[in-house]
Short mmCIF file of C-alpha atoms in Angstrom, two decimals:
data_model
loop_
_atom_site.label_atom_id
_atom_site.label_comp_id
_atom_site.label_asym_id
_atom_site.label_seq_id
_atom_site.Cartn_x
_atom_site.Cartn_y
_atom_site.Cartn_z
CA MET A 1 -7.56 -3.46 21.19
CA THR A 2 -9.76 -6.33 22.42
CA THR A 3 -8.65 -9.97 22.34
CA ALA A 4 -11.19 -10.72 19.59
CA MET A 5 -9.92 -7.85 17.46
CA GLY A 6 -6.30 -8.99 17.90
CA ALA A 7 -7.13 -12.61 16.99
CA ALA A 8 -9.05 -11.54 13.88
CA LEU A 9 -6.25 -9.22 12.81
CA ARG A 10 -3.58 -11.91 13.23
CA ARG A 11 -5.57 -14.30 11.05
CA ILE A 12 -6.01 -11.66 8.35
CA GLN A 13 -2.30 -10.81 8.44
CA LEU A 14 -1.26 -14.47 8.24
CA GLY A 15 -3.49 -15.10 5.22
CA ASN A 16 -2.20 -11.94 3.57
CA ALA A 17 1.43 -12.99 4.15
CA LEU A 18 0.85 -16.43 2.62
CA SER A 19 -0.88 -14.84 -0.37
CA ALA A 20 2.11 -12.53 -0.92
CA PHE A 21 4.39 -15.55 -0.59
CA GLY A 22 2.46 -17.28 -3.39
CA SER A 23 2.59 -14.18 -5.61
CA GLY A 24 6.36 -14.04 -5.16
CA PHE A 25 6.62 -17.31 -7.08
CA THR A 26 5.20 -15.77 -10.27
CA VAL A 27 5.51 -11.97 -10.29
CA PRO A 28 9.21 -11.77 -11.30
CA PHE A 29 8.71 -14.23 -14.16
CA LEU A 30 5.45 -13.10 -15.80
CA PHE A 31 7.01 -11.37 -18.80
CA VAL A 32 9.46 -14.21 -19.49
CA TYR A 33 6.72 -16.81 -19.08
CA VAL A 34 4.34 -15.26 -21.61
CA ALA A 35 6.95 -14.05 -24.12
CA GLN A 36 9.38 -16.98 -24.11
CA VAL A 37 8.04 -20.04 -22.31
CA ARG A 38 4.62 -19.93 -23.98
CA ASP A 39 6.27 -18.39 -27.08
CA LEU A 40 3.59 -15.71 -27.44
CA GLY A 41 6.01 -12.83 -27.99
CA ALA A 42 6.89 -9.63 -26.20
CA SER A 43 3.82 -7.80 -27.53
CA THR A 44 1.47 -10.34 -25.96
CA ALA A 45 3.43 -10.12 -22.71
CA GLY A 46 2.91 -6.36 -22.79
CA ILE A 47 -0.82 -6.85 -23.39
CA VAL A 48 -0.99 -9.24 -20.43
CA LEU A 49 0.71 -6.74 -18.10
CA ALA A 50 -1.61 -3.99 -19.36
CA THR A 51 -4.62 -6.27 -18.78
CA PHE A 52 -3.83 -6.43 -15.06
CA ALA A 53 -4.09 -2.64 -14.87
CA VAL A 54 -7.21 -2.43 -17.06
CA ALA A 55 -9.04 -5.11 -15.05
CA ALA A 56 -8.27 -3.28 -11.81
CA LEU A 57 -9.42 0.05 -13.26
CA VAL A 58 -12.71 -1.54 -14.35
CA VAL A 59 -13.66 -3.06 -10.97
CA LEU A 60 -12.27 -0.55 -8.46
CA PRO A 61 -14.81 2.26 -9.07
CA PHE A 62 -17.63 -0.12 -8.05
CA ILE A 63 -16.15 -2.42 -5.42
CA GLY A 64 -16.20 0.14 -2.60
CA ARG A 65 -20.00 0.29 -2.65
CA PHE A 66 -20.22 -3.51 -2.38
CA ILE A 67 -17.81 -3.48 0.56
CA ASP A 68 -19.83 -0.86 2.42
CA ARG A 69 -23.16 -2.57 1.71
CA ARG A 70 -22.21 -6.23 2.19
CA GLY A 71 -19.17 -5.92 4.41
CA PRO A 72 -15.56 -6.63 3.40
CA LEU A 73 -15.51 -10.35 4.25
CA PRO A 74 -17.68 -11.81 1.42
CA VAL A 75 -16.13 -9.40 -1.08
CA ALA A 76 -12.62 -10.46 -0.08
CA VAL A 77 -13.53 -14.16 -0.39
CA ALA A 78 -14.98 -13.57 -3.87
CA GLY A 79 -11.77 -11.76 -4.84
CA THR A 80 -9.56 -14.64 -3.68
CA VAL A 81 -11.60 -17.14 -5.71
CA ALA A 82 -11.34 -14.98 -8.84
CA ALA A 83 -7.59 -14.51 -8.31
CA ALA A 84 -7.06 -18.26 -7.75
CA VAL A 85 -8.93 -19.11 -10.96
CA GLY A 86 -6.98 -16.48 -12.89
CA SER A 87 -3.64 -17.65 -11.53
CA LEU A 88 -4.26 -21.29 -12.37
CA GLY A 89 -5.55 -20.21 -15.78
CA MET A 90 -2.29 -18.34 -16.40
CA GLY A 91 -0.32 -21.49 -15.73
CA LEU A 92 -2.45 -23.63 -18.06
CA ALA A 93 -3.07 -21.10 -20.85
CA SER A 94 -1.22 -21.73 -24.09
CA SER A 95 -2.93 -19.26 -26.46
CA GLN A 96 -3.08 -15.49 -26.51
CA TRP A 97 -6.77 -15.09 -25.73
CA LEU A 98 -6.64 -17.61 -22.87
CA VAL A 99 -3.67 -15.95 -21.19
CA VAL A 100 -5.27 -12.50 -21.52
CA ALA A 101 -8.56 -13.80 -20.07
CA ALA A 102 -6.68 -15.38 -17.16
CA ALA A 103 -4.78 -12.13 -16.58
CA ALA A 104 -8.09 -10.23 -16.47
CA ALA A 105 -9.48 -12.59 -13.82
CA LEU A 106 -6.26 -12.42 -11.79
CA GLY A 107 -6.02 -8.64 -12.01
CA ALA A 108 -9.67 -8.13 -11.08
CA GLY A 109 -9.38 -10.56 -8.17
CA ILE A 110 -6.34 -8.82 -6.73
CA ALA A 111 -8.01 -5.43 -7.18
CA VAL A 112 -11.01 -6.67 -5.19
CA ILE A 113 -8.84 -8.18 -2.43
CA GLN A 114 -6.80 -5.05 -1.68
CA PRO A 115 -9.51 -2.62 -0.49
CA SER A 116 -11.42 -5.47 1.17
CA LEU A 117 -8.42 -6.44 3.30
CA ALA A 118 -7.70 -2.78 4.05
CA THR A 119 -11.27 -2.34 5.30
CA MET A 120 -11.01 -5.49 7.42
CA ILE A 121 -7.82 -4.18 9.00
CA VAL A 122 -9.63 -0.91 9.76
CA TRP A 123 -12.45 -2.84 11.42
CA CYS A 124 -9.97 -4.85 13.52
CA SER A 125 -7.95 -1.87 14.73
CA THR A 126 -8.43 1.46 16.46
CA PRO A 127 -7.12 4.86 15.37
CA THR A 128 -4.16 4.45 17.74
CA THR A 129 -3.26 0.88 16.67
CA ARG A 130 -3.99 1.29 12.95
CA SER A 131 -0.52 2.53 11.93
CA ARG A 132 1.13 -0.54 13.43
CA ALA A 133 -1.42 -2.86 11.78
CA PHE A 134 -0.81 -1.46 8.31
CA ALA A 135 2.96 -1.41 8.86
CA MET A 136 2.78 -5.11 9.71
CA GLN A 137 0.77 -5.80 6.56
CA PHE A 138 3.33 -3.99 4.40
CA PHE A 139 6.21 -5.78 6.13
CA LEU A 140 4.66 -9.22 5.64
CA ASN A 141 3.78 -8.43 2.01
CA ASN A 142 7.37 -7.60 1.16
CA LEU A 143 8.78 -10.48 3.18
CA GLY A 144 6.39 -12.91 1.52
CA LEU A 145 7.15 -11.61 -1.97
CA GLY A 146 10.88 -11.77 -1.33
CA VAL A 147 10.91 -15.30 0.05
CA GLY A 148 8.52 -16.51 -2.65
CA GLY A 149 10.66 -14.95 -5.36
CA LEU A 150 13.80 -16.65 -4.02
CA LEU A 151 12.12 -20.06 -3.92
CA GLY A 152 10.46 -19.53 -7.28
CA GLY A 153 13.83 -18.77 -8.84
CA GLN A 154 15.04 -22.19 -7.69
CA LEU A 155 12.05 -24.00 -9.21
CA VAL A 156 11.74 -22.18 -12.51
CA ASP A 157 13.05 -23.65 -15.76
CA THR A 158 12.38 -21.66 -18.92
CA SER A 159 12.78 -24.79 -21.06
CA ASP A 160 10.04 -26.61 -19.13
CA PRO A 161 6.52 -25.08 -19.17
CA SER A 162 5.41 -27.53 -16.50
CA SER A 163 7.70 -25.79 -13.99
CA PHE A 164 5.65 -22.62 -14.47
CA VAL A 165 2.43 -24.58 -14.05
CA ARG A 166 3.74 -25.53 -10.60
CA LEU A 167 4.53 -21.92 -9.77
CA PHE A 168 1.09 -20.67 -10.75
CA ALA A 169 -0.56 -23.61 -8.95
CA ILE A 170 1.28 -22.62 -5.76
CA GLU A 171 0.08 -19.03 -6.18
CA SER A 172 -3.48 -20.23 -6.78
CA VAL A 173 -3.46 -22.37 -3.65
CA MET A 174 -2.14 -19.45 -1.58
CA PHE A 175 -5.01 -17.26 -2.78
CA LEU A 176 -7.43 -19.96 -1.62
CA VAL A 177 -5.61 -20.13 1.72
CA LEU A 178 -6.14 -16.39 2.08
CA GLY A 179 -9.83 -16.87 1.24
CA ALA A 180 -10.16 -19.63 3.83
CA ALA A 181 -8.41 -17.52 6.49
CA VAL A 182 -10.65 -14.55 5.76
CA ALA A 183 -13.81 -16.67 5.70
CA THR A 184 -13.17 -17.93 9.25
CA VAL A 185 -12.60 -14.45 10.70
CA ARG A 186 -15.26 -13.15 13.07
CA LEU A 187 -15.10 -9.44 12.51
CA PRO A 188 -15.49 -7.35 15.66
CA ARG A 189 -17.10 -3.95 15.61
CA ALA A 190 -14.40 -1.37 16.19
CA PRO A 191 -15.73 1.89 17.70
CA LYS A 192 -14.46 3.89 14.72
CA VAL A 193 -16.55 1.92 12.24
CA GLU A 194 -19.39 0.52 14.31
CA ASP A 195 -21.86 1.43 11.56
CA ALA A 196 -19.59 0.56 8.66
CA VAL A 197 -22.25 -1.53 6.91
CA PRO A 198 -24.90 1.07 6.11
CA THR A 199 -28.58 0.36 6.11
CA ASP A 200 -29.66 3.69 4.62
CA PRO A 201 -29.71 4.69 0.93
CA SER A 202 -27.25 7.56 1.53
CA ALA A 203 -24.38 5.11 0.95
CA ALA A 204 -25.24 5.26 -2.74
CA ARG A 205 -23.93 8.83 -2.70
CA GLY A 206 -20.48 7.60 -1.70
CA TRP A 207 -18.62 9.11 -4.66
CA ARG A 208 -20.38 12.45 -4.22
CA THR A 209 -19.43 12.51 -0.54
CA LEU A 210 -15.84 11.55 -1.30
CA LEU A 211 -15.39 14.14 -4.03
CA GLY A 212 -16.82 16.77 -1.69
CA ASP A 213 -14.22 15.89 0.96
CA ARG A 214 -11.38 18.29 0.09
CA ALA A 215 -8.91 16.61 2.41
CA MET A 216 -9.51 13.23 0.74
CA VAL A 217 -9.26 14.77 -2.73
CA GLN A 218 -5.93 16.35 -1.77
CA LEU A 219 -4.75 13.01 -0.38
CA CYS A 220 -5.68 11.30 -3.67
CA VAL A 221 -3.70 13.89 -5.67
CA LEU A 222 -0.77 13.39 -3.32
CA GLY A 223 -1.09 9.61 -3.67
CA PHE A 224 -1.09 9.79 -7.46
CA VAL A 225 2.13 11.84 -7.53
CA MET A 226 3.68 9.52 -4.96
CA PHE A 227 2.90 6.27 -6.76
CA PHE A 228 3.83 7.81 -10.12
CA ALA A 229 7.23 8.96 -8.85
CA CYS A 230 8.20 5.73 -7.10
CA TYR A 231 6.33 2.48 -7.71
CA GLY A 232 5.44 3.44 -11.26
CA GLN A 233 9.12 3.71 -12.24
CA PHE A 234 10.67 0.53 -10.82
CA GLU A 235 10.02 -1.69 -13.83
CA SER A 236 10.22 0.93 -16.58
CA GLY A 237 12.13 4.20 -16.52
CA LEU A 238 14.41 3.52 -13.55
CA ALA A 239 15.34 0.05 -14.79
CA ALA A 240 16.05 1.44 -18.27
CA PHE A 241 18.13 4.29 -16.79
CA ALA A 242 20.12 1.81 -14.70
CA VAL A 243 20.96 -0.41 -17.68
CA GLU A 244 21.36 2.19 -20.43
CA VAL A 245 22.92 5.14 -18.57
CA THR A 246 24.52 3.81 -15.37
CA ARG A 247 25.53 0.68 -17.33
CA ILE A 248 24.90 -1.87 -14.62
CA SER A 249 24.19 -5.49 -15.53
CA PRO A 250 20.72 -7.07 -15.20
CA ALA A 251 22.12 -9.21 -12.37
CA MET A 252 23.20 -6.08 -10.50
CA LEU A 253 19.74 -4.63 -11.11
CA GLY A 254 18.38 -7.67 -9.27
CA ILE A 255 20.69 -6.86 -6.35
CA ALA A 256 19.38 -3.27 -6.35
CA LEU A 257 15.80 -4.57 -6.15
CA ALA A 258 16.88 -6.88 -3.32
CA ALA A 259 18.34 -3.83 -1.53
CA ASN A 260 14.93 -2.17 -1.77
CA THR A 261 13.21 -5.17 -0.16
CA ALA A 262 15.96 -5.51 2.47
CA ALA A 263 15.65 -1.84 3.42
CA ILE A 264 11.90 -2.29 3.95
CA VAL A 265 12.22 -5.51 5.96
CA LEU A 266 15.09 -4.25 8.15
CA ALA A 267 13.85 -0.71 8.67
CA GLN A 268 10.08 -1.14 8.99
CA PHE A 269 9.68 -1.38 12.76
CA VAL A 270 12.60 0.91 13.57
CA VAL A 271 11.00 3.54 11.34
CA LEU A 272 7.57 2.85 12.85
CA LYS A 273 8.78 3.81 16.33
CA LEU A 274 10.23 7.02 14.94
CA VAL A 275 7.17 8.15 12.96
CA GLU A 276 4.07 6.90 14.78
CA ARG A 277 4.13 9.79 17.28
CA ARG A 278 4.74 12.42 14.61
CA ARG A 279 2.27 14.18 12.37
CA ARG A 280 1.50 12.04 9.34
CA SER A 281 1.60 14.98 6.94
CA ARG A 282 5.15 15.84 8.04
CA VAL A 283 6.27 12.22 7.73
CA ILE A 284 4.98 12.17 4.13
CA ALA A 285 6.77 15.48 3.46
CA LEU A 286 10.01 13.91 4.74
CA VAL A 287 9.49 10.96 2.39
CA GLY A 288 9.36 13.43 -0.51
CA LEU A 289 12.77 14.79 0.51
CA ILE A 290 14.22 11.27 0.87
CA TRP A 291 12.98 10.35 -2.60
CA THR A 292 14.38 13.61 -3.96
CA ALA A 293 17.79 12.49 -2.66
CA ALA A 294 17.19 9.06 -4.22
CA TRP A 295 16.52 10.50 -7.68
CA ILE A 296 19.52 12.83 -7.41
CA ALA A 297 21.68 9.81 -6.53
CA ALA A 298 20.30 7.99 -9.58
CA GLY A 299 21.08 10.98 -11.81
CA VAL A 300 24.61 11.30 -10.46
CA SER A 301 25.17 7.58 -11.05
CA GLY A 302 24.78 8.28 -14.76
CA LEU A 303 27.41 11.03 -14.65
CA VAL A 304 30.30 8.88 -13.41
CA PRO A 305 30.63 6.15 -16.06
CA GLY A 306 34.38 5.93 -15.43
CA ALA A 307 33.86 5.04 -11.78
CA HIS A 308 31.65 2.03 -12.24
CA GLY A 309 31.77 0.96 -8.59
CA VAL A 310 30.67 4.40 -7.41
CA ALA A 311 27.90 4.52 -10.00
CA THR A 312 26.63 1.08 -8.98
CA ALA A 313 26.70 2.01 -5.28
CA LEU A 314 24.75 5.20 -6.02
CA LEU A 315 22.09 3.30 -7.92
CA ILE A 316 21.75 0.64 -5.23
CA SER A 317 21.41 3.44 -2.67
CA THR A 318 18.58 4.85 -4.81
CA TYR A 319 16.60 1.63 -4.41
CA ALA A 320 17.45 1.44 -0.69
CA LEU A 321 16.29 5.03 -0.13
CA PHE A 322 13.04 4.23 -1.87
CA GLY A 323 12.62 1.30 0.53
CA ILE A 324 13.13 3.52 3.56
CA GLY A 325 10.55 5.96 2.21
CA GLU A 326 8.09 3.11 1.60
CA SER A 327 8.54 1.87 5.17
CA MET A 328 7.64 5.37 6.40
CA LEU A 329 4.52 5.49 4.23
CA SER A 330 3.07 2.10 5.22
CA PRO A 331 2.02 3.24 8.73
CA THR A 332 0.93 6.62 7.39
CA MET A 333 -1.07 6.63 4.15
CA ALA A 334 -3.55 3.76 4.61
CA PRO A 335 -4.44 4.71 8.22
CA LEU A 336 -4.94 8.30 7.08
CA VAL A 337 -7.40 7.18 4.39
CA ALA A 338 -9.31 5.21 7.04
CA ASP A 339 -9.37 8.11 9.51
CA LEU A 340 -10.67 10.51 6.86
CA ALA A 341 -13.52 8.17 5.90
CA PRO A 342 -17.02 8.48 7.36
CA ALA A 343 -17.97 5.25 9.18
CA ARG A 344 -20.40 4.19 6.44
CA LEU A 345 -17.90 4.76 3.60
CA VAL A 346 -14.67 3.09 4.73
CA GLY A 347 -14.77 0.65 1.79
CA GLN A 348 -15.52 3.45 -0.68
CA TYR A 349 -12.54 5.50 0.50
CA ASN A 350 -10.21 2.49 0.44
CA SER A 351 -11.25 1.47 -3.07
CA ALA A 352 -10.98 5.07 -4.32
CA PHE A 353 -7.43 5.33 -3.04
CA ALA A 354 -6.63 1.93 -4.58
CA LEU A 355 -8.02 3.28 -7.87
CA VAL A 356 -5.72 6.30 -7.67
CA LYS A 357 -2.78 3.99 -7.02
CA GLN A 358 -3.70 1.81 -10.00
CA LEU A 359 -3.99 4.84 -12.28
CA ALA A 360 -0.53 6.00 -11.24
CA LEU A 361 0.86 2.50 -11.78
CA ALA A 362 -0.62 2.52 -15.29
CA VAL A 363 0.54 6.04 -16.23
CA GLY A 364 3.93 5.87 -14.50
CA PRO A 365 5.48 2.99 -16.46
CA ALA A 366 4.04 4.34 -19.72
CA ALA A 367 5.56 7.80 -19.16
CA GLY A 368 8.85 6.39 -17.91
CA GLY A 369 9.08 3.90 -20.76
CA LEU A 370 8.36 6.55 -23.41
CA MET A 371 10.95 8.97 -22.02
CA ALA A 372 13.52 6.17 -21.69
CA GLY A 373 12.79 4.98 -25.22
CA ALA A 374 13.35 8.51 -26.52
CA GLY A 375 16.62 8.82 -24.59
CA MET A 376 15.29 11.76 -22.53
CA TYR A 377 17.08 10.67 -19.37
CA VAL A 378 18.03 14.13 -18.09
CA ALA A 379 14.44 15.34 -18.45
CA TYR A 380 13.28 12.09 -16.86
CA ILE A 381 15.38 12.55 -13.71
CA LEU A 382 14.45 16.25 -13.46
CA MET A 383 10.74 15.39 -13.77
CA LEU A 384 10.96 12.90 -10.90
CA VAL A 385 12.99 15.26 -8.70
CA VAL A 386 10.24 17.84 -9.18
CA CYS A 387 7.57 15.21 -8.44
CA SER A 388 9.36 14.21 -5.22
CA LEU A 389 9.61 17.82 -4.07
CA GLY A 390 5.95 18.17 -5.02
CA ILE A 391 5.15 15.32 -2.59
CA SER A 392 6.62 17.39 0.25
CA VAL A 393 4.69 20.52 -0.74
CA LEU A 394 1.40 18.65 -1.19
CA ALA A 395 1.84 16.85 2.15
CA LEU A 396 2.39 20.08 4.06
CA ARG A 397 -0.65 21.66 2.40
CA LEU A 398 -2.72 18.59 3.27
CA GLY A 399 -1.61 18.89 6.90
CA ARG A 400 -3.40 22.23 7.17
CA ARG A 401 -6.72 20.51 6.45
CA LEU A 402 -6.28 17.65 8.92
CA THR A 403 -7.45 17.63 12.50
CA LEU A 404 -4.95 16.53 15.14
CA GLU A 405 -6.90 13.26 15.48
CA GLN A 406 -6.40 12.57 11.76
CA ASP A 407 -2.80 13.78 11.58
CA ASN A 408 -1.60 12.07 14.77
CA PRO A 409 -4.09 9.95 16.76
CA LEU A 410 -1.53 9.01 19.43
CA VAL A 411 -0.75 12.63 20.31
CA ALA A 412 -4.46 13.50 20.22
CA ARG A 413 -5.23 10.68 22.64
CA ALA A 414 -2.37 11.71 24.94
CA ARG A 415 -3.70 15.28 25.04
CA ARG A 416 -7.22 14.08 25.77
CA THR A 417 -5.91 11.86 28.57
CA GLU A 418 -3.92 14.78 29.99
CA ALA A 419 -6.96 17.07 29.83
CA VAL A 420 -9.14 14.48 31.58
CA ALA A 421 -6.48 13.99 34.26
CA LYS A 422 -6.25 17.73 34.87
CA ALA A 423 -10.04 18.06 35.05
CA THR A 424 -10.23 15.14 37.46
CA ALA A 425 -7.49 16.64 39.62
CA LYS A 426 -9.36 19.98 39.75
CA VAL A 427 -12.60 18.27 40.77
CA LYS A 428 -10.79 16.32 43.50
CA ALA A 429 -9.04 19.48 44.73
CA ALA A 430 -12.33 21.37 44.79
CA GLY A 431 -13.98 18.52 46.65
CA ALA A 432 -11.15 18.36 49.19
CA ALA A 433 -11.32 22.12 49.74
CA SER A 434 -15.08 21.97 50.23
CA GLU A 435 -14.75 19.12 52.70
CA ALA A 436 -12.03 20.97 54.62
CA GLY A 437 -14.27 24.04 54.80
CA GLU A 438 -17.11 22.02 56.25
CA ARG A 439 -14.84 20.72 59.03
CA VAL A 440 -13.61 24.15 60.22
CA PRO A 441 -14.71 24.48 63.93
CA VAL A 442 -16.90 27.43 64.78
CA ALA A 443 -15.66 29.58 67.73
CA ALA A 444 -17.90 29.76 70.78
#
């Protein structure tokens, strides 16, 4: 990686970390803020949360084309402005239609930012440094959210709406800080994506190209199952199971969520060293097995109501195991999307994968909430165990379609280096032998 690439990447990562820090001030309190502080009711709070998903689903199918045509930098700046306006609007809104409109702007802005930043990270990295770059982004995101949530909890006062205005104002400012950081980045041209801003009309066929890429389609299916079985359950089915079946208190549920964040923060770089030289498809398959164990632990926690301490420990271990799996995915999934993408369609591939994630995050809580509401907890756990095992199967099948360069760039580079060294050694040996032959004295 060149010095310019490293400097640009550090600036992007810093802005991203500060943005996550700002979001940590508001994300844990959104439902309470809308339902209780603004006194708009639980139904309006549900509409607001759904609006985030709908806004993202509306913009993501189109944003990839803009990224590939205009470059990720102006698109990312536009996203930060929209998110900042939406966040401040959330803090000031006092009626249902205003808070929903603000949520739409915030959700659309965040949806624009995500694939734009992912594309910028691709531009500022190489295939062999990309896993570490995305792992750092994931680490800083979780650290920022965690620290922001802790500080936000100290500032919040449900009896004082002005305290929430401060929280949303902080989030809004952090989005603008991210925009300012991104706007000052001078993007280098990484070899992998040197023609990432296309000048030919073939970029308009981005969706056709993507849907014809069977490896990318399989990765999207795998991603949907993955996000459905993990992220899509945190705030719905798993939380309901923990409270209704395992019988832990809401405060203990907060500790379980903290265990998830702690596992990510503590394990990220240890895990990175273990997985970055292994095939990505096999790492993802291992994550499926880890999450299978996590869901089994959650199910068992509901079978030992008499041993409350054991049940609580099992449920906390569920969240911690999810965190370990997430730390293994951060240097794996996003770099794999980038390495599958043609140079002219990096933004399209990133936005398509973000769309798949958003669909899973919309369907997952709905399915989990419905099954929890119907008391179908045994079927719920069995479904997610099957989904987790399905992740392993899908990952191994995907691995058959990947080249070694896509599945493990570090090993591919090492083999190329070894082959070049052997070829060079042969040439030198042949040259030495030829020279020795020329020097053989001829008998009189």
